[in-house]
Amino acid sequence: MCLNRYRRMIRNCKLGKDDVVWFPKWIDRYRSFQNRTEDQPLVVTAEAVIEFLHSLLRSKTPAWNRLQGVRAIEHYRKLVCKDSSAELQEIKVKLGRAHANPDLDRALTPVAGGSIPTGALIGGMENDSGGQDDLASDVAPGFDPTEPTIILRTRRELRAQRYAYSTEVAYINWLKRFSNLCPRGDLESANEPEIKRFLTDLAVEGNVAVSTQRQAMSALLFFYQRVLGRELEFLDVCVSEKNRRLPVVLSEKEVAALSRWFAGRDRLLFGLMYGAGLRHKEARRLRVKDVCFDQRQITVREGKGDKDRLTMLPESIVAALADQIRTARLIHESDLKAGFGEVYLPTALKQKYPNANREFCWQYVFPSRQRSKDPRTGKTRRHYLSDSLFCGRFKFALRECGIEKAATPHSLRHSFATHMLQGGADIRTVQELLGHKDVATTMIYTHVLNRAGVLAISPLDSLESFAD
């Protein structure tokens, strides 16, 4: 099939701007590799593609480029050859995994006899048990090797900038949502008025919270400024009118009643959130090295806003916390004997201390019951506890105590701050313990207390006969 015809046909396809430009270039490169003229049909089989990938690897072409080439060949096969089979899917999955984690990108293994073994498409990455990973279970959640090139570029930039995985998922979802509403379906060609209209509609028609709208704006700004290198003009966006609500705070009597419904590990988590002001996630991902029993303090690493802070270690949970750490040690020793025992470390620390991820001091105080695969690298590790376990028990305890408040585990942190201020603690001290950058954020708890009106008496209460 004539290459010029493919170039004409691709203009009518719904592809990203990058794909429209690069797909024909990849097909021309593939044609040159096969020594075909522009009028001769191309051989598009998995075996032929593997040979082409060998040549790319020898020229040190990175995984994301090789993946784009395979996507282009697959598109040519579907558009020109009218073949929609999934024969190349396995290759894309393997390349997608290598692209998601460059450290795992290995050399291609020669394919003997024309066969295509599962582990040979890009070199076969071994799992922690020494065997080949199962292909179907090795696709990292949130990373689809068949995604448009521009989305893959965004993921790579987010990871290069060390954004949290949850932030990556949220930003990609906003980009996909905006892409579906773009007049041309093309993120790269969208202009400022279209971006402004999308963000304004979220507030006006979607009636979303201010924080939700700001997250969408952050996602779009990151994409256009950091990924595309395009400076946006000032976006005069209509901000959501939803006001910030006062936090839900439990009374001391309610906290005491709730605590009776928790035991063991859950009671310890309860104590960390209410007794030290930790967020739910901060408590669950606490590491052994960040607990100092001698000074009775806890170091919170990479809290909200990627900030570290110090907070108190309540005396009443010291013994329980020491027992939990001993339990975590037993689990870690068992993992080491089974050939596992590694824990997630930020990229910089992993490079600086290559063996630290197997040391006990870096392990989580609250390890999960089962090992699981890392959502980015696919490596099997023991993660920290899932958020659903404690949340479910907290909801049950609320119901059993008859507390009719829209409380969540985060309400324990709100209650910690409020009761500290109520007990006479200085607001600056509470600000430091909570890790707030601005004291104005901490001041919201003074509104909950309504301290200015504590001594005021309602005129209704002065009517002695009203209660009779």
Short mmCIF file of C-alpha atoms in Angstrom, two decimals:
data_model
loop_
_atom_site.label_atom_id
_atom_site.label_comp_id
_atom_site.label_asym_id
_atom_site.label_seq_id
_atom_site.Cartn_x
_atom_site.Cartn_y
_atom_site.Cartn_z
CA MET A 1 0.00 0.00 0.00
CA CYS A 2 1.38 3.41 -0.96
CA LEU A 3 2.85 5.35 1.97
CA ASN A 4 1.43 8.58 0.54
CA ARG A 5 -2.04 7.11 0.78
CA TYR A 6 -1.47 6.37 4.47
CA ARG A 7 -0.41 9.97 4.99
CA ARG A 8 -3.68 11.13 3.42
CA MET A 9 -5.81 8.68 5.37
CA ILE A 10 -4.27 9.59 8.75
CA ARG A 11 -5.48 13.18 8.46
CA ASN A 12 -9.05 11.99 8.94
CA CYS A 13 -8.21 9.91 12.01
CA LYS A 14 -8.84 11.10 15.55
CA LEU A 15 -5.25 11.14 16.79
CA GLY A 16 -3.21 13.44 18.96
CA LYS A 17 -1.17 16.15 17.29
CA ASP A 18 2.09 14.28 18.04
CA ASP A 19 0.77 11.04 16.58
CA VAL A 20 -0.37 12.71 13.37
CA VAL A 21 3.14 14.08 12.89
CA TRP A 22 5.19 11.10 14.02
CA PHE A 23 3.20 8.07 12.89
CA PRO A 24 4.02 8.62 9.17
CA LYS A 25 7.69 9.12 10.10
CA TRP A 26 7.74 5.85 11.98
CA ILE A 27 6.08 4.01 9.10
CA ASP A 28 8.64 5.45 6.70
CA ARG A 29 11.44 4.30 9.02
CA TYR A 30 9.85 0.85 9.25
CA ARG A 31 9.60 0.77 5.44
CA SER A 32 13.28 1.65 5.11
CA PHE A 33 14.20 -1.11 7.55
CA GLN A 34 12.35 -3.61 5.38
CA ASN A 35 13.95 -2.22 2.20
CA ARG A 36 10.57 -1.59 0.59
CA THR A 37 9.54 1.10 -1.81
CA GLU A 38 6.68 3.44 -0.98
CA ASP A 39 4.41 1.48 -3.32
CA GLN A 40 5.12 -1.91 -1.76
CA PRO A 41 3.02 -3.24 1.15
CA LEU A 42 4.74 -3.56 4.51
CA VAL A 43 5.05 -6.81 6.45
CA VAL A 44 3.29 -6.22 9.75
CA THR A 45 3.74 -9.31 11.91
CA ALA A 46 4.95 -9.63 15.47
CA GLU A 47 8.16 -11.31 14.25
CA ALA A 48 8.88 -8.44 11.84
CA VAL A 49 8.20 -5.85 14.52
CA ILE A 50 10.55 -7.65 16.94
CA GLU A 51 13.35 -7.46 14.38
CA PHE A 52 12.64 -3.75 13.91
CA LEU A 53 12.78 -3.21 17.69
CA HIS A 54 16.16 -4.97 17.80
CA SER A 55 17.52 -2.35 15.41
CA LEU A 56 16.06 0.47 17.50
CA LEU A 57 17.57 -0.93 20.66
CA ARG A 58 20.99 -1.18 19.05
CA SER A 59 20.75 2.53 18.27
CA LYS A 60 19.81 3.14 21.96
CA THR A 61 16.31 4.35 21.18
CA PRO A 62 14.47 4.77 24.54
CA ALA A 63 11.45 2.65 25.43
CA TRP A 64 8.90 5.44 25.00
CA ASN A 65 10.14 6.03 21.43
CA ARG A 66 10.02 2.31 20.65
CA LEU A 67 6.49 2.20 22.03
CA GLN A 68 5.44 5.06 19.78
CA GLY A 69 6.89 3.18 16.80
CA VAL A 70 4.90 0.05 17.63
CA ARG A 71 1.74 2.11 18.06
CA ALA A 72 2.33 3.65 14.63
CA ILE A 73 2.83 0.24 13.03
CA GLU A 74 -0.31 -1.08 14.69
CA HIS A 75 -2.27 1.92 13.44
CA TYR A 76 -0.96 1.34 9.90
CA ARG A 77 -1.98 -2.29 10.15
CA LYS A 78 -5.48 -1.39 11.25
CA LEU A 79 -5.98 1.49 8.79
CA VAL A 80 -4.30 0.14 5.69
CA CYS A 81 -4.25 -3.63 6.12
CA LYS A 82 -7.72 -3.69 7.70
CA ASP A 83 -6.35 -6.00 10.40
CA SER A 84 -7.53 -5.24 13.95
CA SER A 85 -6.00 -8.28 15.66
CA ALA A 86 -4.25 -7.84 19.00
CA GLU A 87 -1.04 -9.58 17.93
CA LEU A 88 1.11 -6.56 18.83
CA GLN A 89 -0.60 -5.94 22.18
CA GLU A 90 1.91 -8.05 24.09
CA ILE A 91 4.80 -6.03 22.70
CA LYS A 92 3.14 -2.75 23.66
CA VAL A 93 2.50 -3.95 27.20
CA LYS A 94 6.14 -4.91 27.71
CA LEU A 95 7.38 -1.63 26.24
CA GLY A 96 4.85 0.26 28.32
CA ARG A 97 6.21 -1.33 31.46
CA ALA A 98 9.78 -0.45 30.49
CA HIS A 99 8.68 3.12 29.72
CA ALA A 100 6.96 3.42 33.11
CA ASN A 101 10.19 2.45 34.86
CA PRO A 102 13.38 3.16 32.85
CA ASP A 103 15.43 1.14 35.36
CA LEU A 104 13.69 -1.98 34.12
CA ASP A 105 14.28 -1.30 30.42
CA ARG A 106 16.49 -4.16 29.22
CA ALA A 107 17.85 -5.45 25.96
CA LEU A 108 15.74 -7.44 23.56
CA THR A 109 16.15 -11.19 23.72
CA PRO A 110 16.56 -12.81 20.29
CA VAL A 111 13.53 -14.79 19.25
CA ALA A 112 14.51 -18.25 18.02
CA GLY A 113 12.47 -20.08 15.41
CA GLY A 114 10.06 -17.22 14.96
CA SER A 115 8.34 -17.91 18.32
CA ILE A 116 7.50 -15.10 20.69
CA PRO A 117 7.89 -16.12 24.32
CA THR A 118 6.24 -13.88 26.90
CA GLY A 119 9.48 -12.69 28.49
CA ALA A 120 11.39 -12.10 25.26
CA LEU A 121 9.68 -9.07 23.80
CA ILE A 122 11.85 -6.52 25.57
CA GLY A 123 14.09 -8.72 27.60
CA GLY A 124 11.72 -10.21 30.17
CA MET A 125 11.73 -8.58 33.59
CA GLU A 126 11.93 -10.91 36.53
CA ASN A 127 9.84 -10.54 39.64
CA ASP A 128 11.04 -10.82 43.22
CA SER A 129 10.62 -14.58 43.34
CA GLY A 130 13.00 -15.04 40.42
CA GLY A 131 10.41 -16.12 37.88
CA GLN A 132 8.89 -14.32 34.92
CA ASP A 133 6.01 -12.01 35.71
CA ASP A 134 2.66 -13.00 34.35
CA LEU A 135 1.90 -10.66 31.47
CA ALA A 136 -1.74 -10.04 32.30
CA SER A 137 -1.04 -9.11 35.94
CA ASP A 138 2.00 -6.96 35.23
CA VAL A 139 0.29 -3.97 33.64
CA ALA A 140 0.69 -1.17 36.17
CA PRO A 141 -2.62 0.35 37.30
CA GLY A 142 -3.13 3.83 35.84
CA PHE A 143 -0.54 3.26 33.09
CA ASP A 144 -1.87 2.05 29.76
CA PRO A 145 0.84 1.39 27.14
CA THR A 146 -1.72 2.11 24.42
CA GLU A 147 -2.38 5.64 25.69
CA PRO A 148 -1.68 8.57 23.36
CA THR A 149 1.91 9.74 23.26
CA ILE A 150 1.08 13.08 24.83
CA ILE A 151 -0.46 11.37 27.88
CA LEU A 152 2.62 9.16 28.23
CA ARG A 153 4.82 12.26 28.06
CA THR A 154 2.79 13.82 30.86
CA ARG A 155 3.16 10.74 33.03
CA ARG A 156 6.92 10.74 32.48
CA GLU A 157 7.18 14.42 33.45
CA LEU A 158 5.02 13.91 36.56
CA ARG A 159 7.26 11.08 37.68
CA ALA A 160 10.41 12.99 36.85
CA GLN A 161 9.14 15.80 39.11
CA ARG A 162 8.38 13.25 41.86
CA TYR A 163 4.65 13.95 42.02
CA ALA A 164 2.61 11.58 44.17
CA TYR A 165 0.97 8.69 42.35
CA SER A 166 -2.47 9.91 43.45
CA THR A 167 -1.67 13.31 41.91
CA GLU A 168 -0.62 11.62 38.67
CA VAL A 169 -3.91 9.74 38.49
CA ALA A 170 -5.92 12.90 39.19
CA TYR A 171 -4.03 15.03 36.65
CA ILE A 172 -4.31 12.43 33.89
CA ASN A 173 -8.04 12.07 34.54
CA TRP A 174 -8.49 15.84 34.21
CA LEU A 175 -6.53 15.88 30.95
CA LYS A 176 -8.64 13.09 29.52
CA ARG A 177 -11.82 14.83 30.64
CA PHE A 178 -10.72 18.08 29.03
CA SER A 179 -9.65 16.24 25.86
CA ASN A 180 -13.13 14.77 25.47
CA LEU A 181 -14.62 18.27 25.60
CA CYS A 182 -12.09 19.94 23.30
CA PRO A 183 -13.75 21.10 20.05
CA ARG A 184 -11.06 19.32 18.03
CA GLY A 185 -10.37 16.55 20.52
CA ASP A 186 -6.74 17.68 20.61
CA LEU A 187 -5.14 18.85 23.86
CA GLU A 188 -2.18 20.48 22.16
CA SER A 189 -4.22 22.78 19.95
CA ALA A 190 -6.56 23.99 22.69
CA ASN A 191 -6.39 27.75 23.29
CA GLU A 192 -6.83 29.91 26.38
CA PRO A 193 -10.54 30.68 25.84
CA GLU A 194 -11.31 26.95 25.61
CA ILE A 195 -9.34 26.24 28.78
CA LYS A 196 -11.04 29.11 30.57
CA ARG A 197 -14.48 27.92 29.44
CA PHE A 198 -13.80 24.39 30.72
CA LEU A 199 -12.68 25.59 34.16
CA THR A 200 -15.54 28.07 34.43
CA ASP A 201 -18.11 25.42 33.50
CA LEU A 202 -16.85 23.28 36.34
CA ALA A 203 -17.87 26.00 38.79
CA VAL A 204 -21.01 27.30 37.07
CA GLU A 205 -22.57 24.11 35.71
CA GLY A 206 -20.70 21.44 37.64
CA ASN A 207 -20.98 23.32 40.94
CA VAL A 208 -17.76 21.69 42.13
CA ALA A 209 -15.86 22.65 45.26
CA VAL A 210 -13.16 25.30 45.07
CA SER A 211 -10.46 22.68 45.73
CA THR A 212 -11.73 20.53 42.85
CA GLN A 213 -11.62 23.42 40.42
CA ARG A 214 -8.13 24.36 41.58
CA GLN A 215 -6.94 20.79 41.05
CA ALA A 216 -8.26 20.85 37.47
CA MET A 217 -6.51 24.17 36.86
CA SER A 218 -3.25 22.83 38.31
CA ALA A 219 -3.45 19.79 36.03
CA LEU A 220 -3.93 21.93 32.92
CA LEU A 221 -1.23 24.41 33.92
CA PHE A 222 1.22 21.56 34.51
CA PHE A 223 0.43 20.07 31.11
CA TYR A 224 0.75 23.24 29.05
CA GLN A 225 3.63 24.84 30.93
CA ARG A 226 5.75 21.89 32.04
CA VAL A 227 5.04 19.30 29.35
CA LEU A 228 4.47 21.46 26.26
CA GLY A 229 6.57 24.41 27.42
CA ARG A 230 3.79 26.80 26.52
CA GLU A 231 3.11 29.80 28.73
CA LEU A 232 -0.58 30.46 29.22
CA GLU A 233 -1.96 33.93 29.51
CA PHE A 234 -3.73 34.93 32.70
CA LEU A 235 -6.81 32.74 33.04
CA ASP A 236 -9.67 34.92 34.32
CA VAL A 237 -11.72 31.97 35.53
CA CYS A 238 -14.99 32.17 37.40
CA VAL A 239 -14.25 30.62 40.80
CA SER A 240 -16.67 28.22 42.42
CA GLU A 241 -18.98 29.91 44.91
CA LYS A 242 -18.93 26.99 47.31
CA ASN A 243 -17.57 28.42 50.56
CA ARG A 244 -15.12 26.64 52.80
CA ARG A 245 -17.02 24.79 55.50
CA LEU A 246 -16.10 24.50 59.15
CA PRO A 247 -14.53 21.13 59.95
CA VAL A 248 -16.49 18.43 61.74
CA VAL A 249 -15.22 18.25 65.32
CA LEU A 250 -16.09 15.60 67.89
CA SER A 251 -16.52 16.50 71.55
CA GLU A 252 -14.23 14.94 74.14
CA LYS A 253 -17.14 12.78 75.32
CA GLU A 254 -17.75 11.57 71.76
CA VAL A 255 -14.06 10.79 71.24
CA ALA A 256 -14.01 8.77 74.47
CA ALA A 257 -17.12 6.86 73.42
CA LEU A 258 -15.69 6.09 69.98
CA SER A 259 -12.34 4.91 71.34
CA ARG A 260 -14.03 2.05 73.21
CA TRP A 261 -14.98 0.46 69.89
CA PHE A 262 -11.36 0.13 68.76
CA ALA A 263 -8.79 -2.39 69.86
CA GLY A 264 -5.25 -3.43 68.99
CA ARG A 265 -3.81 -1.90 65.84
CA ASP A 266 -6.93 0.17 65.10
CA ARG A 267 -6.92 1.66 68.58
CA LEU A 268 -3.29 2.66 68.06
CA LEU A 269 -4.14 4.38 64.76
CA PHE A 270 -7.00 6.13 66.56
CA GLY A 271 -4.55 7.33 69.22
CA LEU A 272 -2.05 8.67 66.66
CA MET A 273 -4.68 10.69 64.83
CA TYR A 274 -6.37 12.12 67.90
CA GLY A 275 -3.35 12.20 70.20
CA ALA A 276 -0.70 13.49 67.76
CA GLY A 277 -2.79 15.21 65.08
CA LEU A 278 -1.67 12.89 62.29
CA ARG A 279 -3.66 12.59 59.10
CA HIS A 280 -5.03 9.14 58.35
CA LYS A 281 -2.46 8.52 55.62
CA GLU A 282 0.38 9.93 57.71
CA ALA A 283 -0.41 7.46 60.49
CA ARG A 284 -0.66 4.48 58.14
CA ARG A 285 2.62 5.19 56.34
CA LEU A 286 4.65 6.00 59.46
CA ARG A 287 8.11 4.39 59.31
CA VAL A 288 9.97 2.81 62.23
CA LYS A 289 12.87 5.28 62.09
CA ASP A 290 10.50 8.25 62.54
CA VAL A 291 9.40 7.22 66.04
CA CYS A 292 11.56 8.51 68.89
CA PHE A 293 10.52 6.96 72.21
CA ASP A 294 13.21 8.73 74.26
CA GLN A 295 12.11 12.23 73.27
CA ARG A 296 8.45 11.21 72.94
CA GLN A 297 8.12 12.65 69.47
CA ILE A 298 7.15 11.56 65.97
CA THR A 299 8.63 12.89 62.73
CA VAL A 300 6.10 13.15 59.92
CA ARG A 301 7.88 12.83 56.57
CA GLU A 302 6.57 14.22 53.29
CA GLY A 303 3.28 15.38 54.74
CA LYS A 304 0.80 17.50 52.84
CA GLY A 305 2.73 19.89 50.62
CA ASP A 306 5.78 17.59 50.82
CA LYS A 307 6.71 19.08 54.22
CA ASP A 308 8.30 17.39 57.26
CA ARG A 309 7.28 18.23 60.80
CA LEU A 310 7.62 17.10 64.41
CA THR A 311 4.68 16.25 66.63
CA MET A 312 4.18 14.72 70.06
CA LEU A 313 4.07 11.04 70.98
CA PRO A 314 1.34 10.63 73.60
CA GLU A 315 2.51 8.72 76.67
CA SER A 316 -0.66 6.63 76.70
CA ILE A 317 0.18 4.88 73.40
CA VAL A 318 3.93 4.32 73.91
CA ALA A 319 3.57 0.69 75.01
CA ALA A 320 1.11 -0.16 72.22
CA LEU A 321 3.33 1.49 69.61
CA ALA A 322 6.36 -0.46 70.83
CA ASP A 323 4.36 -3.70 70.52
CA GLN A 324 3.28 -2.78 66.99
CA ILE A 325 6.89 -2.15 65.98
CA ARG A 326 7.87 -5.58 67.33
CA THR A 327 5.08 -7.10 65.22
CA ALA A 328 6.33 -5.22 62.16
CA ARG A 329 9.83 -6.61 62.79
CA LEU A 330 8.55 -10.19 62.80
CA ILE A 331 6.71 -9.59 59.52
CA HIS A 332 9.83 -8.05 57.98
CA GLU A 333 12.04 -10.95 59.05
CA SER A 334 9.54 -13.36 57.55
CA ASP A 335 9.56 -11.41 54.26
CA LEU A 336 13.36 -11.48 54.14
CA LYS A 337 13.40 -15.24 54.54
CA ALA A 338 10.89 -15.52 51.69
CA GLY A 339 13.13 -13.45 49.40
CA PHE A 340 11.22 -10.19 49.74
CA GLY A 341 11.56 -7.51 52.45
CA GLU A 342 12.03 -4.43 50.29
CA VAL A 343 10.00 -1.31 50.99
CA TYR A 344 9.28 1.68 48.78
CA LEU A 345 11.79 4.52 48.99
CA PRO A 346 11.70 7.86 47.15
CA THR A 347 13.91 7.85 44.05
CA ALA A 348 16.62 10.10 45.54
CA LEU A 349 16.96 7.98 48.69
CA LYS A 350 16.96 4.77 46.66
CA GLN A 351 19.90 6.04 44.64
CA LYS A 352 21.78 7.37 47.66
CA TYR A 353 21.16 4.29 49.84
CA PRO A 354 20.69 1.36 47.43
CA ASN A 355 20.34 -1.23 50.23
CA ALA A 356 18.28 0.83 52.67
CA ASN A 357 14.98 -0.53 51.38
CA ARG A 358 15.69 -3.87 53.10
CA GLU A 359 16.68 -2.36 56.45
CA PHE A 360 14.13 -2.57 59.24
CA CYS A 361 14.31 1.11 60.21
CA TRP A 362 12.78 2.05 56.83
CA GLN A 363 9.86 -0.36 57.12
CA TYR A 364 6.31 0.78 57.81
CA VAL A 365 5.02 0.59 61.37
CA PHE A 366 1.67 -0.58 60.02
CA PRO A 367 2.51 -3.06 57.23
CA SER A 368 -0.30 -4.49 55.16
CA ARG A 369 -1.31 -8.10 55.65
CA GLN A 370 -0.39 -9.09 52.12
CA ARG A 371 2.34 -8.12 49.70
CA SER A 372 1.24 -6.31 46.56
CA LYS A 373 2.69 -4.89 43.35
CA ASP A 374 3.89 -1.33 43.23
CA PRO A 375 1.50 0.66 41.00
CA ARG A 376 4.39 2.23 39.07
CA THR A 377 7.13 -0.39 38.84
CA GLY A 378 5.13 -3.59 39.20
CA LYS A 379 7.59 -4.77 41.88
CA THR A 380 6.15 -6.90 44.67
CA ARG A 381 6.54 -5.28 48.09
CA ARG A 382 4.72 -5.00 51.40
CA HIS A 383 2.90 -1.70 51.40
CA TYR A 384 1.28 0.11 54.33
CA LEU A 385 -2.31 -0.49 55.43
CA SER A 386 -5.18 0.26 53.10
CA ASP A 387 -7.33 3.23 54.07
CA SER A 388 -10.56 1.24 53.77
CA LEU A 389 -9.93 -0.93 56.86
CA PHE A 390 -9.93 1.80 59.48
CA CYS A 391 -12.54 3.89 57.65
CA GLY A 392 -15.00 1.01 57.74
CA ARG A 393 -14.51 0.44 61.45
CA PHE A 394 -14.75 4.18 62.17
CA LYS A 395 -18.08 4.37 60.38
CA PHE A 396 -19.34 1.36 62.31
CA ALA A 397 -18.26 2.93 65.62
CA LEU A 398 -20.08 6.16 64.80
CA ARG A 399 -23.28 4.27 64.16
CA GLU A 400 -22.98 2.17 67.32
CA CYS A 401 -22.32 5.26 69.45
CA GLY A 402 -25.32 7.07 67.97
CA ILE A 403 -23.18 10.03 66.86
CA GLU A 404 -25.13 11.84 64.15
CA LYS A 405 -22.26 13.78 62.60
CA ALA A 406 -20.69 13.54 59.15
CA ALA A 407 -17.41 12.57 60.77
CA THR A 408 -14.51 10.74 59.12
CA PRO A 409 -11.13 9.59 60.47
CA HIS A 410 -9.81 13.06 59.56
CA SER A 411 -12.24 14.47 62.14
CA LEU A 412 -9.91 13.06 64.80
CA ARG A 413 -7.21 15.48 63.61
CA HIS A 414 -9.73 18.34 63.67
CA SER A 415 -10.70 17.31 67.20
CA PHE A 416 -7.03 17.20 68.26
CA ALA A 417 -6.51 20.80 67.15
CA THR A 418 -9.75 22.08 68.65
CA HIS A 419 -9.24 20.40 72.02
CA MET A 420 -5.62 21.58 72.18
CA LEU A 421 -6.76 25.18 71.75
CA GLN A 422 -9.62 24.61 74.14
CA GLY A 423 -7.09 23.41 76.70
CA GLY A 424 -5.12 26.64 76.42
CA ALA A 425 -2.40 25.68 73.94
CA ASP A 426 -0.82 28.51 71.99
CA ILE A 427 -2.09 28.70 68.42
CA ARG A 428 1.48 28.84 67.06
CA THR A 429 2.25 25.57 68.82
CA VAL A 430 -0.83 23.95 67.33
CA GLN A 431 0.16 25.31 63.92
CA GLU A 432 3.57 23.61 64.17
CA LEU A 433 2.08 20.33 65.37
CA LEU A 434 -0.41 20.28 62.49
CA GLY A 435 2.16 21.35 59.91
CA HIS A 436 0.18 24.33 58.62
CA LYS A 437 2.20 26.73 56.49
CA ASP A 438 -0.04 29.68 57.34
CA VAL A 439 -1.47 30.34 60.78
CA ALA A 440 -4.67 31.47 59.07
CA THR A 441 -5.34 27.81 58.29
CA THR A 442 -5.06 26.96 61.98
CA MET A 443 -7.31 29.91 62.90
CA ILE A 444 -10.30 28.04 61.52
CA TYR A 445 -10.37 26.01 64.73
CA THR A 446 -10.87 29.18 66.73
CA HIS A 447 -14.06 29.66 64.72
CA VAL A 448 -15.12 26.17 65.70
CA LEU A 449 -14.52 27.03 69.34
CA ASN A 450 -16.28 30.39 68.95
CA ARG A 451 -14.11 31.56 71.82
CA ALA A 452 -15.33 35.15 71.53
CA GLY A 453 -18.79 34.06 72.59
CA VAL A 454 -17.95 31.49 75.25
CA LEU A 455 -18.99 33.72 78.13
CA ALA A 456 -22.05 35.14 76.39
CA ILE A 457 -25.46 33.91 77.56
CA SER A 458 -28.44 33.59 75.26
CA PRO A 459 -31.33 35.86 76.28
CA LEU A 460 -33.62 32.84 75.99
CA ASP A 461 -31.80 31.18 78.87
CA SER A 462 -32.57 34.15 81.12
CA LEU A 463 -36.26 33.40 80.87
CA GLU A 464 -36.67 31.03 83.79
CA SER A 465 -40.22 30.12 82.83
CA PHE A 466 -39.42 29.12 79.23
CA ALA A 467 -38.05 25.66 80.11
CA ASP A 468 -41.08 24.83 82.31
#
